mmCIF file of C-alpha atoms in Angstrom:
data_model
loop_
_atom_site.group_PDB
_atom_site.id
_atom_site.type_symbol
_atom_site.label_atom_id
_atom_site.label_comp_id
_atom_site.label_asym_id
_atom_site.label_seq_id
_atom_site.Cartn_x
_atom_site.Cartn_y
_atom_site.Cartn_z
ATOM 1 C CA MET A 1 10.376 28.095 24.442
ATOM 2 C CA LYS A 2 13.775 26.422 24.677
ATOM 3 C CA ARG A 3 12.584 23.709 27.148
ATOM 4 C CA ASP A 4 9.815 22.740 24.945
ATOM 5 C CA ASP A 5 12.415 22.339 22.180
ATOM 6 C CA THR A 6 14.779 20.369 24.894
ATOM 7 C CA ALA A 7 11.643 18.446 25.633
ATOM 8 C CA PHE A 8 10.595 17.682 22.216
ATOM 9 C CA LYS A 9 13.817 16.591 21.368
ATOM 10 C CA TYR A 10 14.572 14.412 24.481
ATOM 11 C CA LEU A 11 10.986 12.683 23.533
ATOM 12 C CA ALA A 12 12.319 11.978 20.016
ATOM 13 C CA ILE A 13 15.277 10.212 20.945
ATOM 14 C CA VAL A 14 13.425 8.009 23.291
ATOM 15 C CA ALA A 15 11.128 7.168 20.570
ATOM 16 C CA LEU A 16 13.864 6.826 18.317
ATOM 17 C CA LEU A 17 15.570 4.462 21.280
ATOM 18 C CA LEU A 18 12.228 2.467 21.639
ATOM 19 C CA ILE A 19 12.031 1.658 17.677
ATOM 20 C CA LEU A 20 15.936 0.892 17.474
ATOM 21 C CA LEU A 21 15.820 -1.857 20.483
ATOM 22 C CA LEU A 22 12.406 -3.444 19.335
ATOM 23 C CA ALA A 23 13.909 -3.434 15.623
ATOM 24 C CA SER A 24 17.145 -4.996 17.248
ATOM 25 C CA THR A 25 15.592 -7.728 18.895
ATOM 26 C CA PRO A 26 15.641 -10.204 16.189
ATOM 27 C CA ILE A 27 19.303 -9.841 15.068
ATOM 28 C CA MET A 28 20.191 -10.101 18.249
ATOM 29 C CA VAL A 29 17.744 -13.601 18.797
ATOM 30 C CA ALA A 30 19.759 -14.635 15.503
ATOM 31 C CA LEU A 31 23.016 -13.929 16.991
ATOM 32 C CA SER A 32 22.268 -15.647 20.041
ATOM 33 C CA ARG A 33 20.686 -18.926 18.349
ATOM 34 C CA GLY A 34 22.190 -18.520 14.963
ATOM 35 C CA PHE A 35 20.974 -17.908 11.308
ATOM 36 C CA ALA A 36 20.295 -21.574 10.281
ATOM 37 C CA ILE A 37 16.475 -21.799 8.178
ATOM 38 C CA GLU A 38 15.800 -25.483 7.181
ATOM 39 C CA GLU A 39 15.788 -25.758 3.377
ATOM 40 C CA GLU A 40 12.089 -26.568 2.939
ATOM 41 C CA PHE A 41 11.057 -22.897 4.180
ATOM 42 C CA MET A 42 13.538 -21.133 2.747
ATOM 43 C CA ARG A 43 11.872 -22.513 -0.535
ATOM 44 C CA ASP A 44 8.753 -21.196 1.446
ATOM 45 C CA PHE A 45 10.362 -17.947 2.005
ATOM 46 C CA MET A 46 11.424 -17.173 -1.768
ATOM 47 C CA ASN A 47 8.169 -17.907 -3.114
ATOM 48 C CA SER A 48 6.131 -15.716 -0.646
ATOM 49 C CA LEU A 49 8.522 -13.296 -1.471
ATOM 50 C CA LEU A 50 8.383 -13.453 -5.369
ATOM 51 C CA LEU A 51 4.552 -14.009 -4.484
ATOM 52 C CA SER A 52 4.675 -10.662 -2.539
ATOM 53 C CA VAL A 53 6.664 -8.698 -5.309
ATOM 54 C CA PHE A 54 4.341 -9.623 -8.236
ATOM 55 C CA SER A 55 0.719 -9.362 -6.507
ATOM 56 C CA SER A 56 1.887 -5.923 -4.954
ATOM 57 C CA LEU A 57 3.339 -4.909 -8.315
ATOM 58 C CA THR A 58 0.319 -5.653 -9.654
ATOM 59 C CA SER A 59 -2.736 -4.646 -7.467
ATOM 60 C CA SER A 60 -0.753 -1.262 -6.877
ATOM 61 C CA SER A 61 -0.526 -0.660 -10.492
ATOM 62 C CA ILE A 62 -4.513 -1.324 -10.797
ATOM 63 C CA SER A 63 -5.239 0.974 -7.552
ATOM 64 C CA THR A 64 -3.165 3.843 -9.183
ATOM 65 C CA LEU A 65 -4.602 3.557 -12.607
ATOM 66 C CA LEU A 66 -7.932 3.809 -10.791
ATOM 67 C CA ALA A 67 -7.059 6.224 -7.684
ATOM 68 C CA ILE A 68 -5.855 8.966 -10.564
ATOM 69 C CA PRO A 69 -8.993 9.687 -12.371
ATOM 70 C CA LEU A 70 -11.251 9.193 -9.474
ATOM 71 C CA SER A 71 -9.233 11.713 -7.120
ATOM 72 C CA TYR A 72 -8.687 14.358 -10.096
ATOM 73 C CA TYR A 73 -12.669 14.197 -10.748
ATOM 74 C CA THR A 74 -13.625 14.070 -6.934
ATOM 75 C CA SER A 75 -10.727 16.926 -6.200
ATOM 76 C CA ARG A 76 -12.378 19.299 -9.093
ATOM 77 C CA PHE A 77 -16.162 18.341 -9.453
ATOM 78 C CA LEU A 78 -17.775 17.543 -6.993
ATOM 79 C CA ARG A 79 -18.952 19.296 -3.457
ATOM 80 C CA GLY A 80 -21.032 18.822 -0.382
ATOM 81 C CA LEU A 81 -22.961 16.215 0.267
ATOM 82 C CA SER A 82 -21.943 14.079 -3.046
ATOM 83 C CA ARG A 83 -18.342 14.654 -2.438
ATOM 84 C CA ARG A 84 -18.660 13.422 1.356
ATOM 85 C CA ILE A 85 -20.616 10.357 0.001
ATOM 86 C CA VAL A 86 -18.045 9.206 -2.792
ATOM 87 C CA TYR A 87 -14.987 9.892 -0.310
ATOM 88 C CA SER A 88 -17.137 7.777 2.594
ATOM 89 C CA LEU A 89 -17.358 4.769 0.272
ATOM 90 C CA LEU A 90 -14.174 4.813 -1.545
ATOM 91 C CA MET A 91 -12.387 5.243 2.439
ATOM 92 C CA MET A 92 -14.470 3.000 4.011
ATOM 93 C CA PRO A 93 -11.702 0.013 3.635
ATOM 94 C CA VAL A 94 -9.676 2.411 6.150
ATOM 95 C CA VAL A 95 -12.067 2.047 8.512
ATOM 96 C CA MET A 96 -13.098 -1.980 8.381
ATOM 97 C CA THR A 97 -10.807 -4.507 9.606
ATOM 98 C CA PRO A 98 -8.890 -6.349 6.811
ATOM 99 C CA SER A 99 -10.188 -9.578 8.093
ATOM 100 C CA ALA A 100 -13.826 -7.845 7.520
ATOM 101 C CA ILE A 101 -13.060 -6.566 3.778
ATOM 102 C CA GLY A 102 -11.790 -10.099 3.128
ATOM 103 C CA SER A 103 -15.287 -12.166 4.726
ATOM 104 C CA LEU A 104 -16.783 -9.501 2.538
ATOM 105 C CA LEU A 105 -15.208 -10.164 -0.456
ATOM 106 C CA LEU A 106 -15.208 -13.913 0.038
ATOM 107 C CA GLU A 107 -18.673 -13.556 0.372
ATOM 108 C CA PHE A 108 -19.434 -11.525 -2.822
ATOM 109 C CA PHE A 109 -17.399 -14.347 -4.506
ATOM 110 C CA THR A 110 -19.238 -17.316 -3.059
ATOM 111 C CA VAL A 111 -22.559 -16.076 -2.789
ATOM 112 C CA ASN A 112 -23.353 -13.351 -4.809
ATOM 113 C CA PRO A 113 -24.366 -14.480 -8.482
ATOM 114 C CA ILE A 114 -22.477 -11.849 -10.318
ATOM 115 C CA GLY A 115 -18.997 -12.605 -7.879
ATOM 116 C CA ILE A 116 -19.794 -16.079 -8.826
ATOM 117 C CA PHE A 117 -19.582 -15.764 -12.402
ATOM 118 C CA MET A 118 -16.189 -13.855 -11.742
ATOM 119 C CA ASP A 119 -15.090 -16.258 -10.109
ATOM 120 C CA ARG A 120 -15.746 -18.937 -12.406
ATOM 121 C CA PHE A 121 -14.212 -17.080 -15.116
ATOM 122 C CA ILE A 122 -10.915 -15.682 -13.640
ATOM 123 C CA GLY A 123 -10.933 -17.991 -10.841
ATOM 124 C CA VAL A 124 -10.280 -15.409 -7.857
ATOM 125 C CA VAL A 125 -10.889 -17.226 -4.604
ATOM 126 C CA ASN A 126 -8.145 -19.614 -3.329
ATOM 127 C CA SER A 127 -5.846 -18.212 -6.106
ATOM 128 C CA VAL A 128 -3.232 -15.634 -7.040
ATOM 129 C CA VAL A 129 -5.739 -13.237 -8.368
ATOM 130 C CA GLY A 130 -7.760 -13.509 -5.247
ATOM 131 C CA VAL A 131 -4.503 -11.927 -3.530
ATOM 132 C CA VAL A 132 -4.514 -9.389 -6.232
ATOM 133 C CA VAL A 133 -8.089 -8.338 -6.188
ATOM 134 C CA ALA A 134 -7.510 -8.111 -1.858
ATOM 135 C CA GLN A 135 -4.720 -5.936 -2.312
ATOM 136 C CA VAL A 136 -6.406 -3.898 -4.498
ATOM 137 C CA PHE A 137 -9.298 -3.418 -2.449
ATOM 138 C CA VAL A 138 -6.804 -2.241 0.755
ATOM 139 C CA SER A 139 -4.643 -0.207 -1.358
ATOM 140 C CA LEU A 140 -6.890 1.897 -3.511
ATOM 141 C CA PRO A 141 -7.788 4.117 -0.249
ATOM 142 C CA VAL A 142 -4.319 4.689 0.229
ATOM 143 C CA ALA A 143 -3.880 5.954 -3.780
ATOM 144 C CA PHE A 144 -7.514 7.597 -3.835
ATOM 145 C CA ALA A 145 -6.537 9.466 -0.435
ATOM 146 C CA TYR A 146 -2.825 10.489 -1.681
ATOM 147 C CA TYR A 147 -4.161 11.877 -5.130
ATOM 148 C CA SER A 148 -7.182 13.600 -3.530
ATOM 149 C CA GLY A 149 -5.026 15.527 -1.502
ATOM 150 C CA LEU A 150 -2.112 15.983 -4.330
ATOM 151 C CA PHE A 151 -4.593 17.330 -6.984
ATOM 152 C CA THR A 152 -6.477 19.969 -4.178
ATOM 153 C CA GLY A 153 -3.343 21.111 -3.345
ATOM 154 C CA THR A 154 -2.179 21.939 -7.044
ATOM 155 C CA PRO A 155 -2.805 25.434 -7.946
ATOM 156 C CA ARG A 156 -6.043 25.766 -10.441
ATOM 157 C CA VAL A 157 -3.942 28.700 -12.528
ATOM 158 C CA TYR A 158 -2.132 25.355 -14.605
ATOM 159 C CA GLU A 159 -5.427 23.904 -14.882
ATOM 160 C CA GLU A 160 -6.926 27.346 -16.075
ATOM 161 C CA LEU A 161 -3.695 27.580 -19.014
ATOM 162 C CA ALA A 162 -4.022 24.462 -20.005
ATOM 163 C CA LEU A 163 -8.205 24.435 -20.787
ATOM 164 C CA GLU A 164 -7.328 28.337 -22.700
ATOM 165 C CA ALA A 165 -4.780 26.895 -24.642
ATOM 166 C CA GLY A 166 -7.188 24.105 -25.602
ATOM 167 C CA PHE A 167 -6.432 21.091 -23.523
ATOM 168 C CA SER A 168 -9.206 19.125 -22.464
ATOM 169 C CA ARG A 169 -9.558 17.628 -19.046
ATOM 170 C CA GLY A 170 -8.304 14.827 -19.368
ATOM 171 C CA SER A 171 -5.594 15.680 -21.609
ATOM 172 C CA TYR A 172 -4.481 18.093 -18.946
ATOM 173 C CA LEU A 173 -4.689 15.396 -16.431
ATOM 174 C CA TYR A 174 -2.438 12.919 -18.222
ATOM 175 C CA ARG A 175 -0.142 15.591 -20.656
ATOM 176 C CA VAL A 176 0.190 18.002 -18.100
ATOM 177 C CA LEU A 177 -0.621 17.404 -14.517
ATOM 178 C CA LEU A 178 0.736 14.004 -14.069
ATOM 179 C CA PRO A 179 4.148 14.940 -15.894
ATOM 180 C CA MET A 180 4.409 18.056 -13.774
ATOM 181 C CA LEU A 181 3.880 15.869 -10.724
ATOM 182 C CA LYS A 182 5.534 12.799 -11.677
ATOM 183 C CA ARG A 183 7.586 12.381 -8.474
ATOM 184 C CA GLN A 184 5.090 13.038 -5.966
ATOM 185 C CA VAL A 185 3.056 10.237 -8.445
ATOM 186 C CA ILE A 186 5.832 7.679 -8.113
ATOM 187 C CA ALA A 187 5.925 8.755 -4.412
ATOM 188 C CA GLY A 188 2.190 8.168 -3.997
ATOM 189 C CA TYR A 189 2.479 4.767 -5.855
ATOM 190 C CA ALA A 190 5.206 3.427 -3.403
ATOM 191 C CA LEU A 191 2.924 4.244 -0.661
ATOM 192 C CA THR A 192 0.184 2.436 -2.561
ATOM 193 C CA TYR A 193 2.672 -0.637 -2.822
ATOM 194 C CA ALA A 194 3.935 -0.789 0.393
ATOM 195 C CA ARG A 195 0.294 -0.894 1.932
ATOM 196 C CA ALA A 196 -0.334 -4.001 -0.664
ATOM 197 C CA PHE A 197 2.596 -5.845 0.255
ATOM 198 C CA SER A 198 2.065 -5.530 3.827
ATOM 199 C CA ASP A 199 -1.903 -6.808 3.814
ATOM 200 C CA PHE A 200 -2.235 -9.515 5.520
ATOM 201 C CA GLY A 201 -6.209 -10.682 6.652
ATOM 202 C CA THR A 202 -7.378 -9.910 3.358
ATOM 203 C CA THR A 203 -5.030 -11.940 1.402
ATOM 204 C CA LEU A 204 -5.434 -14.581 3.777
ATOM 205 C CA ILE A 205 -9.030 -14.936 3.397
ATOM 206 C CA LEU A 206 -9.893 -14.395 -0.466
ATOM 207 C CA GLY A 207 -6.437 -15.686 -1.180
ATOM 208 C CA GLY A 208 -6.962 -19.030 1.254
ATOM 209 C CA GLY A 209 -3.206 -18.847 2.529
ATOM 210 C CA VAL A 210 -2.490 -21.794 0.495
ATOM 211 C CA ARG A 211 0.873 -23.255 1.191
ATOM 212 C CA GLY A 212 3.693 -22.637 -1.867
ATOM 213 C CA ARG A 213 0.341 -20.605 -3.766
ATOM 214 C CA THR A 214 -0.775 -18.069 -2.228
ATOM 215 C CA TRP A 215 1.391 -17.438 0.772
ATOM 216 C CA THR A 216 2.409 -13.985 0.751
ATOM 217 C CA LEU A 217 5.192 -12.641 2.837
ATOM 218 C CA PRO A 218 2.838 -11.311 5.828
ATOM 219 C CA ILE A 219 1.279 -14.851 5.969
ATOM 220 C CA LEU A 220 4.758 -16.674 5.939
ATOM 221 C CA VAL A 221 5.779 -14.453 8.786
ATOM 222 C CA TYR A 222 2.451 -15.242 10.770
ATOM 223 C CA SER A 223 2.712 -18.486 9.715
ATOM 224 C CA ALA A 224 6.802 -19.026 10.520
ATOM 225 C CA THR A 225 5.753 -17.531 14.251
ATOM 226 C CA TYR A 226 3.087 -20.226 15.066
ATOM 227 C CA MET A 227 5.251 -23.404 13.256
ATOM 228 C CA GLY A 228 8.684 -22.395 12.891
ATOM 229 C CA GLY A 229 11.683 -22.022 15.445
ATOM 230 C CA LEU A 230 12.423 -19.035 17.091
ATOM 231 C CA SER A 231 15.776 -18.748 14.795
ATOM 232 C CA THR A 232 13.465 -19.233 11.695
ATOM 233 C CA VAL A 233 11.305 -16.032 13.030
ATOM 234 C CA SER A 234 14.269 -13.783 13.769
ATOM 235 C CA VAL A 235 15.762 -14.471 10.257
ATOM 236 C CA VAL A 236 12.572 -13.947 8.678
ATOM 237 C CA LEU A 237 11.536 -10.660 10.845
ATOM 238 C CA ILE A 238 15.344 -8.827 9.875
ATOM 239 C CA ILE A 239 14.779 -9.491 6.108
ATOM 240 C CA TYR A 240 11.341 -7.887 6.674
ATOM 241 C CA ILE A 241 12.349 -4.986 8.799
ATOM 242 C CA LEU A 242 15.231 -4.267 5.875
ATOM 243 C CA LEU A 243 12.739 -4.398 3.148
ATOM 244 C CA ALA A 244 10.229 -2.198 5.076
ATOM 245 C CA PHE A 245 12.814 0.048 6.040
ATOM 246 C CA THR A 246 14.174 0.121 2.244
ATOM 247 C CA THR A 247 10.661 0.961 1.005
ATOM 248 C CA TYR A 248 9.657 3.788 3.158
ATOM 249 C CA TYR A 249 13.154 5.168 2.715
ATOM 250 C CA ALA A 250 13.104 5.496 -0.818
ATOM 251 C CA LEU A 251 9.541 6.917 -0.383
ATOM 252 C CA THR A 252 10.616 9.953 1.668
ATOM 253 C CA GLY A 253 13.398 10.315 -0.935
ATOM 254 C CA LEU A 254 11.142 10.873 -3.874
ATOM 255 C CA GLU A 255 8.625 12.683 -1.608
ATOM 256 C CA THR A 256 11.293 15.323 -0.982
ATOM 257 C CA THR A 257 12.766 15.680 -4.541
ATOM 258 C CA GLY A 258 9.272 16.031 -5.664
ATOM 259 C CA ARG A 259 8.562 18.957 -2.995
ATOM 260 C CA SER A 260 11.647 20.627 -4.289
ATOM 261 C CA GLY A 261 11.708 20.434 -8.152
ATOM 262 C CA VAL A 262 7.835 21.320 -8.623
ATOM 263 C CA GLY A 263 6.691 25.241 -7.602
ATOM 264 C CA VAL A 264 3.377 23.707 -6.011
#
């Protein structure tokens, strides 16, 4: 037993060292070559960062608002074949590549009559709206899977007591269950936000990747890799790694606090 524990410990140490070595590479490059970034590229970086934050907040909010009632309904009322079909449809974007999802959305908004009407009405293709729509489609399955697991694992006794007290199921969901699980709900939102923020392929295809208008941070990193110098890429990667670490660190903190604060 002790040998197994030691083996797992050394395996974890090796994995951690490899990750630290990988993450520290941009720092070593920047230290050796300098932290200089062209003024024009710095403007692109700030625009991309602001767009990524704005679009990810918007899309993750939409995904969360849609996922909560959907996941509650499917976890409570669907069983058997109907539940498998609904889950498969909602989780399909997880299996599809981001580029395939982007191509599917692009075809819908440029070929399908309903999609064409929507594009003319709100301007989806090659716009910030398209970026948000793309991020919704890739982040909604993440939110749905998270909240489905959360609601499935919640004891039914709370719901039964609320219904006996005269609450409707909708009132129970929004006035009892969500406030009771507020930290887990926030953690789910953070996870959804992280998925939206990191999207590349879907956003690039539907949003168009227009420089200065629909360049999100992942698209900027891709462009910097092929157009910018090694120093520029390294500085961008350092900032991106810090953002990723900070986001997930906050996420795990919320999950830990949530589990200790609610007895479910």
